Short mmCIF file of C-alpha atoms in Angstrom, two decimals:
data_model
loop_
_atom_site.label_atom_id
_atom_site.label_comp_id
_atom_site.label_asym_id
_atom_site.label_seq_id
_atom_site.Cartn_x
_atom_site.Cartn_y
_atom_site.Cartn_z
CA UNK A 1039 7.04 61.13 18.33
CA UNK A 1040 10.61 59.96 19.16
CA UNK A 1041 13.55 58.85 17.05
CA UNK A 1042 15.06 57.94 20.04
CA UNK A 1043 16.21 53.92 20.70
CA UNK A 1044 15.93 51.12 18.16
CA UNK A 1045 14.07 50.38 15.45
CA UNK A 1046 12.01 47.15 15.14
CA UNK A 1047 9.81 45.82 12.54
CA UNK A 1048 6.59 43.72 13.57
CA UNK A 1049 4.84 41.48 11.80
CA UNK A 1050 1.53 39.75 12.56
CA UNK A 1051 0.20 36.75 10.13
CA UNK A 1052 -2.56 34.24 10.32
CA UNK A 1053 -6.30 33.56 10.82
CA UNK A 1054 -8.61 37.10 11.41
CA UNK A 1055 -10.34 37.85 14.56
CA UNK A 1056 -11.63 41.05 16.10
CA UNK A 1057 -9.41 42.77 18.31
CA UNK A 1058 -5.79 41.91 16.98
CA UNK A 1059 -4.42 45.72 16.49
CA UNK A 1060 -6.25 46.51 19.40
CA UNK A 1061 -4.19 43.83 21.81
CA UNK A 1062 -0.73 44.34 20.19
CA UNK A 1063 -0.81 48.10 19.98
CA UNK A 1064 -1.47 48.32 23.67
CA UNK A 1065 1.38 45.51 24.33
CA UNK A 1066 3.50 48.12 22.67
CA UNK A 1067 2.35 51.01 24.42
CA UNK A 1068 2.49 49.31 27.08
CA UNK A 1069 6.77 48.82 26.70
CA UNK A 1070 6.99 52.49 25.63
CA UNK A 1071 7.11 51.64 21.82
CA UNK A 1072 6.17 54.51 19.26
CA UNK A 1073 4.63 53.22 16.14
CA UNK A 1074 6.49 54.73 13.32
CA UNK A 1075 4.97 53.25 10.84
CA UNK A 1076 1.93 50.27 9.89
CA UNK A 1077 0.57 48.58 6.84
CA UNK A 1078 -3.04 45.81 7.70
CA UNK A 1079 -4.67 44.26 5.32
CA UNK A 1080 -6.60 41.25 4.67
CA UNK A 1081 -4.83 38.96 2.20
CA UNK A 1082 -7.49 35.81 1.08
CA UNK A 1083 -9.12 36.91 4.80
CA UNK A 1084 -6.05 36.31 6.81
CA UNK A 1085 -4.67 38.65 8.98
CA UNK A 1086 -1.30 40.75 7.63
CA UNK A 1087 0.28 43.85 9.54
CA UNK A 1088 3.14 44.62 9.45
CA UNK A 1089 4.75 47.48 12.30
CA UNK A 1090 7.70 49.43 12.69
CA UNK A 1091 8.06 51.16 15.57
CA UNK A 1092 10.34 52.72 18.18
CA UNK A 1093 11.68 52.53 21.90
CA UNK A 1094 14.31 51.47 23.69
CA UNK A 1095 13.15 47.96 24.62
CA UNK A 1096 15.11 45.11 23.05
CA UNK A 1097 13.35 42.31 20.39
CA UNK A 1098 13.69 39.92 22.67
CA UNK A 1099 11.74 42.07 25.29
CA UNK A 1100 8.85 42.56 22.35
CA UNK A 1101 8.58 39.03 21.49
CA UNK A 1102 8.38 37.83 24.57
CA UNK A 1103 5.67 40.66 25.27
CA UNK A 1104 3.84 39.41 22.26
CA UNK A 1105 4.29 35.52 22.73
CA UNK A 1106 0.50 35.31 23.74
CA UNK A 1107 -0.67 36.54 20.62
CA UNK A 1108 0.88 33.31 18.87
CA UNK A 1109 -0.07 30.92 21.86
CA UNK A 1110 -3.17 29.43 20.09
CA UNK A 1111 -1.17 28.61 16.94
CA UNK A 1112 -3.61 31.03 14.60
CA UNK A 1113 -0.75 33.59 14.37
CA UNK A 1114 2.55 34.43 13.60
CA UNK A 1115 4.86 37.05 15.43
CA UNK A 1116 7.87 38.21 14.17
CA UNK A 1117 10.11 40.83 15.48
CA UNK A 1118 13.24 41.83 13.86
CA UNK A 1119 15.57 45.21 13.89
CA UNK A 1120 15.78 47.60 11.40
CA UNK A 1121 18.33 49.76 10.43
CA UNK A 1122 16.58 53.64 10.21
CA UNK A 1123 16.40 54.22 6.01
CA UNK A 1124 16.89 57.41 5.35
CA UNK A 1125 13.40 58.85 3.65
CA UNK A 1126 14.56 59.80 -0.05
CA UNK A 1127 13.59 62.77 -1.73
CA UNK A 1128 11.28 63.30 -3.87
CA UNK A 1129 12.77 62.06 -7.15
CA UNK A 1130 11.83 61.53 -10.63
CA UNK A 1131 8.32 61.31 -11.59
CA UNK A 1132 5.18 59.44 -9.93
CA UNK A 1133 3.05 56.57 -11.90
CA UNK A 1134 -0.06 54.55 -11.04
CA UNK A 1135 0.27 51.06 -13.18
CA UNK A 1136 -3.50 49.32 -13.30
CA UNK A 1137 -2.98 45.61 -14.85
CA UNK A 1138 -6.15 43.71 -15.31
CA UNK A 1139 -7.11 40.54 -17.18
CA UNK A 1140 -8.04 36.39 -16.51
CA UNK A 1141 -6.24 34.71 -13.86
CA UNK A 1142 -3.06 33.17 -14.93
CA UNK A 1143 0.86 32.83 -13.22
CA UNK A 1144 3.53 35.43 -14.29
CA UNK A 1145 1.37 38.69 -14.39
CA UNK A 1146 2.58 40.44 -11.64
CA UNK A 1147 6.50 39.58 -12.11
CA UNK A 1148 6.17 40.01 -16.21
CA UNK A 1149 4.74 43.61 -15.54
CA UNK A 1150 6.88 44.95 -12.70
CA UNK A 1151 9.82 43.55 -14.56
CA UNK A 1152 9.09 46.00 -17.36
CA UNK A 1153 9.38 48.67 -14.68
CA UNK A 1154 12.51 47.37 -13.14
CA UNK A 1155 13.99 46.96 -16.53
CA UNK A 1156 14.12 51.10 -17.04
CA UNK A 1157 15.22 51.39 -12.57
CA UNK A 1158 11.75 51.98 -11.79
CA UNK A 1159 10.58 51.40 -7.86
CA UNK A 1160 7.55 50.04 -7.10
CA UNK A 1161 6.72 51.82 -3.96
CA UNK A 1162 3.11 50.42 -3.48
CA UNK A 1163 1.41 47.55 -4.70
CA UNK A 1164 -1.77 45.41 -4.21
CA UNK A 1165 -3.55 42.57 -5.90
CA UNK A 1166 -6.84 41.28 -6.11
CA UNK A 1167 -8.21 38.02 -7.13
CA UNK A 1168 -12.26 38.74 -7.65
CA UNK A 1169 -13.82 35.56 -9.39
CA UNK A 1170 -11.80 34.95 -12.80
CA UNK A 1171 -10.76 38.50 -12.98
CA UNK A 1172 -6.77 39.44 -11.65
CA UNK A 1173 -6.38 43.11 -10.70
CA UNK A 1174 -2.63 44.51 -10.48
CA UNK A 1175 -2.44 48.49 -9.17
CA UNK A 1176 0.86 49.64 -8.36
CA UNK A 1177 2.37 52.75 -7.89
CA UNK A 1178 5.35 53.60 -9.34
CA UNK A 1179 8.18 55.90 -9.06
CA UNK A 1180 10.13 56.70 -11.92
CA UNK A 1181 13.63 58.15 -12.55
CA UNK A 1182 14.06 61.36 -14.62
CA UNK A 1183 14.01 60.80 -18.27
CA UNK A 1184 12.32 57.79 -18.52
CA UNK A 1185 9.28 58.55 -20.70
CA UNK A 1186 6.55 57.33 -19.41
CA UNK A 1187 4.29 57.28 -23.13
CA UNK A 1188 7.25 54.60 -23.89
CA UNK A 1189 7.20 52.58 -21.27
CA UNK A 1190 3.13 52.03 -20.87
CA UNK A 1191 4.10 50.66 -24.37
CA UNK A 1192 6.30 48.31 -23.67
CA UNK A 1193 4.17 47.49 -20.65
CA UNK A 1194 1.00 46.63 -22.63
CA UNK A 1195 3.01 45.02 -24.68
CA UNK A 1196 4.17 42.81 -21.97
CA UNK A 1197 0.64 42.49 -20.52
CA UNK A 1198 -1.05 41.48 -24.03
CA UNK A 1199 1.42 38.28 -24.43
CA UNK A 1200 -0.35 37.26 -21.08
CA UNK A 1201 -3.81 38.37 -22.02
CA UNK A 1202 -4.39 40.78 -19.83
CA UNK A 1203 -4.31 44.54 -20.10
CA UNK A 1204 -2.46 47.43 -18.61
CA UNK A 1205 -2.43 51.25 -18.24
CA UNK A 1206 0.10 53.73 -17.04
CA UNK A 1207 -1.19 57.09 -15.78
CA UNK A 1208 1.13 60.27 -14.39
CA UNK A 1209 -0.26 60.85 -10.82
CA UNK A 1210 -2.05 63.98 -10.46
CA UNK A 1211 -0.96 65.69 -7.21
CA UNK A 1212 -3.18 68.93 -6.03
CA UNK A 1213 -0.88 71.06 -4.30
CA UNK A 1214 -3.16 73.40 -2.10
CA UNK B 729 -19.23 76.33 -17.09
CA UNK B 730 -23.00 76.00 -15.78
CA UNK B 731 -25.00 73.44 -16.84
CA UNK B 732 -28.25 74.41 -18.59
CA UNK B 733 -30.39 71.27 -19.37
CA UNK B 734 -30.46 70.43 -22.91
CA UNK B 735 -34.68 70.16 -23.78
CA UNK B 736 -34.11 67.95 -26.54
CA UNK B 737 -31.98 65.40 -24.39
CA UNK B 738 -34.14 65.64 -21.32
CA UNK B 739 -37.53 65.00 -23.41
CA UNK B 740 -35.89 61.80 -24.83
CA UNK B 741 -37.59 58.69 -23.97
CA UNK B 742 -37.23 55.43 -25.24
CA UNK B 743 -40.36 55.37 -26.93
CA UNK B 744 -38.84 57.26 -29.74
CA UNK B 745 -36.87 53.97 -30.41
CA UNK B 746 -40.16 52.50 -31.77
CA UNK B 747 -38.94 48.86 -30.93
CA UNK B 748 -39.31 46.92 -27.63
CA UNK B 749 -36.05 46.58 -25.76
CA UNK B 750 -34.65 42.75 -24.62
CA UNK B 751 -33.04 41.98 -21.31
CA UNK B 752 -29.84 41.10 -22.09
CA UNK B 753 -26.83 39.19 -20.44
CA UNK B 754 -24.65 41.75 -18.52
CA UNK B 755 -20.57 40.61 -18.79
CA UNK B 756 -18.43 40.94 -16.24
CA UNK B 757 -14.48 41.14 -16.46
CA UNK B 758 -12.01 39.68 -17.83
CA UNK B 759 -14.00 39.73 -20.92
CA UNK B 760 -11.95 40.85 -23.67
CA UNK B 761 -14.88 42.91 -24.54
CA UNK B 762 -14.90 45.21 -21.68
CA UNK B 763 -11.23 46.17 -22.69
CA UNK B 764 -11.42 47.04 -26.30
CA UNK B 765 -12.02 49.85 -27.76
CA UNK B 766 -15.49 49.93 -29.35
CA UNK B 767 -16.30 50.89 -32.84
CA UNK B 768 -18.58 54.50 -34.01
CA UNK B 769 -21.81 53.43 -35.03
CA UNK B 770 -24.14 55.03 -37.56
CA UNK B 771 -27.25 55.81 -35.05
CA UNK B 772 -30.14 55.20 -37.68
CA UNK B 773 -28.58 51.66 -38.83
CA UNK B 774 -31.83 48.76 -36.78
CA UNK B 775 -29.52 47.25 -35.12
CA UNK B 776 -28.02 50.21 -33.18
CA UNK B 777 -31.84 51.54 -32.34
CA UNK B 778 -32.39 47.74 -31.43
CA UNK B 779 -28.89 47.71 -28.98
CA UNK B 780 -30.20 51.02 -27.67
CA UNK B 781 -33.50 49.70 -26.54
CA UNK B 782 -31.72 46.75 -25.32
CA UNK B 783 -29.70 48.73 -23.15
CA UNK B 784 -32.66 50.97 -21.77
CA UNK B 785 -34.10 47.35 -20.94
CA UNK B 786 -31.16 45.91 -19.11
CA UNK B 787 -30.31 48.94 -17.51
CA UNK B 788 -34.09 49.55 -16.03
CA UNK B 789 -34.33 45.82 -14.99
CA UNK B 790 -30.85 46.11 -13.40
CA UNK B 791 -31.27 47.47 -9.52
CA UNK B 792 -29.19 50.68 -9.10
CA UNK B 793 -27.65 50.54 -12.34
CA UNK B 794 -27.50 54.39 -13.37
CA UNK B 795 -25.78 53.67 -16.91
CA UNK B 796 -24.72 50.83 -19.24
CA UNK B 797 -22.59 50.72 -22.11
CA UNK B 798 -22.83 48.31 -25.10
CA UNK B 799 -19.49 46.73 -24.48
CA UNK B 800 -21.15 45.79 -21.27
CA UNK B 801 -23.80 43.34 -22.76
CA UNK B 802 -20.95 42.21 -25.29
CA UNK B 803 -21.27 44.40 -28.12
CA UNK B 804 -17.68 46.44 -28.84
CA UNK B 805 -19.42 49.39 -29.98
CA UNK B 806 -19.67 53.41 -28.63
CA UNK B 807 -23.47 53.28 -27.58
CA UNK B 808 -24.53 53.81 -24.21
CA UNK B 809 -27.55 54.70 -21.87
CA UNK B 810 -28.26 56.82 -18.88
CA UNK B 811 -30.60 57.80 -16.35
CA UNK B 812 -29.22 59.11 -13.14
CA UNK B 813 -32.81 60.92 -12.62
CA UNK B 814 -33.48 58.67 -9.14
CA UNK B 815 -30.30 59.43 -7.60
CA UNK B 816 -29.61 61.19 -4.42
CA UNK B 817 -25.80 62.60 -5.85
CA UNK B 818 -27.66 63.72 -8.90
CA UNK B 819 -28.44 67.48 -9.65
CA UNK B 820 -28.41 68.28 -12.75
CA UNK B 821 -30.10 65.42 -14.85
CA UNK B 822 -31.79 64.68 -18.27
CA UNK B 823 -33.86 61.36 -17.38
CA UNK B 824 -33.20 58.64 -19.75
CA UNK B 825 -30.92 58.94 -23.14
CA UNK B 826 -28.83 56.90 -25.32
CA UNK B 827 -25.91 58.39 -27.12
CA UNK B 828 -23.89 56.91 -29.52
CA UNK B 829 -20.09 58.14 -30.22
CA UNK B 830 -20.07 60.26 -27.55
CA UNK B 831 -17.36 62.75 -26.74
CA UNK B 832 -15.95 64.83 -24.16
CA UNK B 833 -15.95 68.83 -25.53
CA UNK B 834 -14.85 70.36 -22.06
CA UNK B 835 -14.28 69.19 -18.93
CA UNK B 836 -13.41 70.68 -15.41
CA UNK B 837 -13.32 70.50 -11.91
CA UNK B 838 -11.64 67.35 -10.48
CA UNK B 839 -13.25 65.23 -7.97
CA UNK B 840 -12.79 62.36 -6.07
CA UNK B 841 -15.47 59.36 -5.61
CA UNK B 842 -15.58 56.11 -4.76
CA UNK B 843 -17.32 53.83 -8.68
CA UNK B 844 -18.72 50.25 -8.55
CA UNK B 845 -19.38 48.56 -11.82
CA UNK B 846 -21.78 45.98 -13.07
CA UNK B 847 -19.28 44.58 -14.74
CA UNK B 848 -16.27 44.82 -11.91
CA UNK B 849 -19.16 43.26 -9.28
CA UNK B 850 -16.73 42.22 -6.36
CA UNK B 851 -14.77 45.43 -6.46
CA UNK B 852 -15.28 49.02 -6.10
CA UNK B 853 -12.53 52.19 -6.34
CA UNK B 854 -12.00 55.29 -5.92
CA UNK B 855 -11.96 57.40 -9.04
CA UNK B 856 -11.05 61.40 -9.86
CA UNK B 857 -13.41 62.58 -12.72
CA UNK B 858 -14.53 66.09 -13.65
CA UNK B 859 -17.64 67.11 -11.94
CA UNK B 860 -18.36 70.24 -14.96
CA UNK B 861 -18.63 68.42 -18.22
CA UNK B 862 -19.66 69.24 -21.44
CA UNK B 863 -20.14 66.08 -24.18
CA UNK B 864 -21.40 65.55 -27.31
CA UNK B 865 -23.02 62.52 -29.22
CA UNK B 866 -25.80 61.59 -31.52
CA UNK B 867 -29.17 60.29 -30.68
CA UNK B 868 -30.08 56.61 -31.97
CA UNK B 869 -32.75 56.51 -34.78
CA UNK B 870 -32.41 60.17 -36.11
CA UNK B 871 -28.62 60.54 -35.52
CA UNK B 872 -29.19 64.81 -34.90
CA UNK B 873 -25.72 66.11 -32.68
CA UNK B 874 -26.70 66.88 -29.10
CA UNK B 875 -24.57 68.55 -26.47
CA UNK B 876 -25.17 68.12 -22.78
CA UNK B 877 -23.59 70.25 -20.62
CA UNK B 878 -24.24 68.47 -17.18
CA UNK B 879 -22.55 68.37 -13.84
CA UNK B 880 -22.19 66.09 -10.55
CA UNK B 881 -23.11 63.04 -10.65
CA UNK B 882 -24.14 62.75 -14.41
CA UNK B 883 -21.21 63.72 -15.37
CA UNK B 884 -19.13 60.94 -13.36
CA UNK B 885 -21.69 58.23 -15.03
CA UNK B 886 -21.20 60.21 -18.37
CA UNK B 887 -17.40 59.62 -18.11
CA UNK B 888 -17.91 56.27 -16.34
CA UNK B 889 -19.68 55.04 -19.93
CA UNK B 890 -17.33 56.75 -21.81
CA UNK B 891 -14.48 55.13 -20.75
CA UNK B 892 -16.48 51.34 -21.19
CA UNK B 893 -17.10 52.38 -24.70
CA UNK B 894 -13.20 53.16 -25.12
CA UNK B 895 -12.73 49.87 -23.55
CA UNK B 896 -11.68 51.12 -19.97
CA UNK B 897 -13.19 50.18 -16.46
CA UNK B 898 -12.90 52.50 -13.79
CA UNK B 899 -9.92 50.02 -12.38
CA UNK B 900 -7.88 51.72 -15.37
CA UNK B 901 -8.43 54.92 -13.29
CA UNK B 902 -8.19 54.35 -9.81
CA UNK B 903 -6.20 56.66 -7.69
CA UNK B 904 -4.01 54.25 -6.19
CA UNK B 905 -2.86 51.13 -4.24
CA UNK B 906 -5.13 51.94 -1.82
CA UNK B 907 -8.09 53.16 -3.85
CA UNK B 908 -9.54 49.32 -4.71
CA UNK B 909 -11.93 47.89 -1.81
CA UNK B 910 -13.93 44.50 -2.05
CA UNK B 911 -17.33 45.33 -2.87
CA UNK B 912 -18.98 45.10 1.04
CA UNK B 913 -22.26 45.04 0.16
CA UNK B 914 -24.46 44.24 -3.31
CA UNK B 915 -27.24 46.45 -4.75
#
């Protein structure tokens, strides 16, 4: 692994096929790039990934290495700079939110804003649409003193005006 | 904490019901059902016997299913049945039950496994649940205590039923953002 050179973020958006990661990854290897970091995931069964990696190659050297990925019109590329984020400590206390109920508008931003509303970060988050039913899990990082009995209160709270329902859970961490 | 079968419990069959059980409607999220928190029954009252026939029915109609809970066919209440006897994760087992307002005594032993639900059918998750367990609840029609100390895979269903008759699905205990994964293939 290197730290050394700039910092780019990747992102890769559109219709699925086989082979996607395996083509860009070896684009990037190919310029010397370390990935850092990478999130895929189907969203609806389209291709997401996002990448940050490493090297000293320049965007416009990565973009244009990538251009044939986006040549069919079934993708999006995007490469943009990133300033290096300094990891933060360990801080505060660590949440899993689970929000589940009928489909509606307003669930996920009525919930987290709950959560922002006491300076909690969502650091993770994914939703599911499955038939009629709306699935919300999140993970959630809390600052000291908040009290987390409270705030799955206000939470459900939230959650019940929509319909749906919600649960706040400490994460259990096994230290070995 | 070993578990020791429990004779009464594993020589339970439905038979003792004395009524034939119906094939009922199994209800799948969001319905308000699945996320309430059931009512105790009393176990000799007709109607529970008849639910807990029901469930016996639906659940040995139902391929794969190793459990059902009355909220499941749309009844808020804290009856469920079991039978984990058929399956491979299994080891200890006591065939086919039905408790009603079941508790956990003791539990221990944390592990990690991946639940589906009747109920959730698109989805499945990964879920940490005690793998030494130690519940009590009454048996329909006669209403005597039993305790069933079990381990493995019974007691993940055990908990799994639990939590449906305390209006939870196993989505209200996944470990994480990444612990939920479309359902790739169907019983």
């Amino acid at each position: 692994m290197t730290d050394a050179g700039t910092l780019h973020a990747i992102t890769v958006l559109g219709h699925d096929r086989p082979g996607i990661i395996a083509w860009t990854t070896d684009r990037l290897a190919a310029l010397g790039l370390n990935l850092e970091d990478s999130s895929m995931t189907l969203l609806r069964g389209h291709f997401a990934m996002t990448l940050v990696c490493a090297g000293a190659v320049s965007g416009d050297e990565i973009a244009a290495a990538l251009a044939p990925l986006a040549a069919d019109g079934t993708l999006t590329v995007t490469v943009g700079e990133v300033p290096r984020e300094e990891l933060p400590a360990a801080a505060g206390t660590q949440w899993v939110l689970t929000v589940h109920g009928g489909d509606r508008p307003g669930i996920v931003s009525s919930v987290v804003g709950v959560v922002a509303g006491v300076g909690g970060n969502i650091t993770d988050l994914t939703t599911r649409l499955a038939g009629e039913l709306y699935l919300v899990v999140a993970e959630v990082s809390l600052p000291e003193g908040v009290d987390g009995v409270a705030l799955e209160a206000d939470i459900k709270a939230a959650a019940s005006e929509l319909g749906v329902g919600a649960t706040l859970r400490a994460v259990e961490a096994d230290e070995l | 904490m070993s578990a020791t079968i429990n004779e009464r419990v594993a020589a339970w069959t439905e038979d003792e019901l004395g009524v034939t059980g119906r094939v009922l409607e199994v209800v799948t999220a969001p319905a308000p059902v699945l996320s309430t928190d059931g009512a105790t029954v009393d176990p000799t009252d007709p109607e529970i016997v008849q639910l807990a026939a029901d469930l016996v029915a639906t659940m040995r109609v139902s391929p794969g299913c190793v459990g059902l809970a009355a909220p499941q066919v749309g009844v808020g209440v804290k009856v469920f049945c079991v039978d984990v006897s058929q399956h491979p994760k299994a080891r200890t087992h006591h065939g086919t039950y039905v408790l009603c307002n079941a508790e956990v005594v003791e539990s221990s032993r944390n592990e990690k496994a991946r639940e589906g639900c009747m109920s959730v059918p698109d989805l499945t998750g990964d879920v940490k649940r005690a793998s030494r367990l130690l519940v009590r609840g009454q048996l329909p029609v006669t209403g005597e205590w039993v305790e069933i100390r079990t381990d493995a895979f019974e007691a993940r269903c055990l908990q799994h039923e639990m939590d449906h008759c305390d209006g939870y699905l196993f989505l209200d205990r996944v470990a994480g953002a990444h612990a939920i994964y479309q359902r790739q293939t169907y019983l």
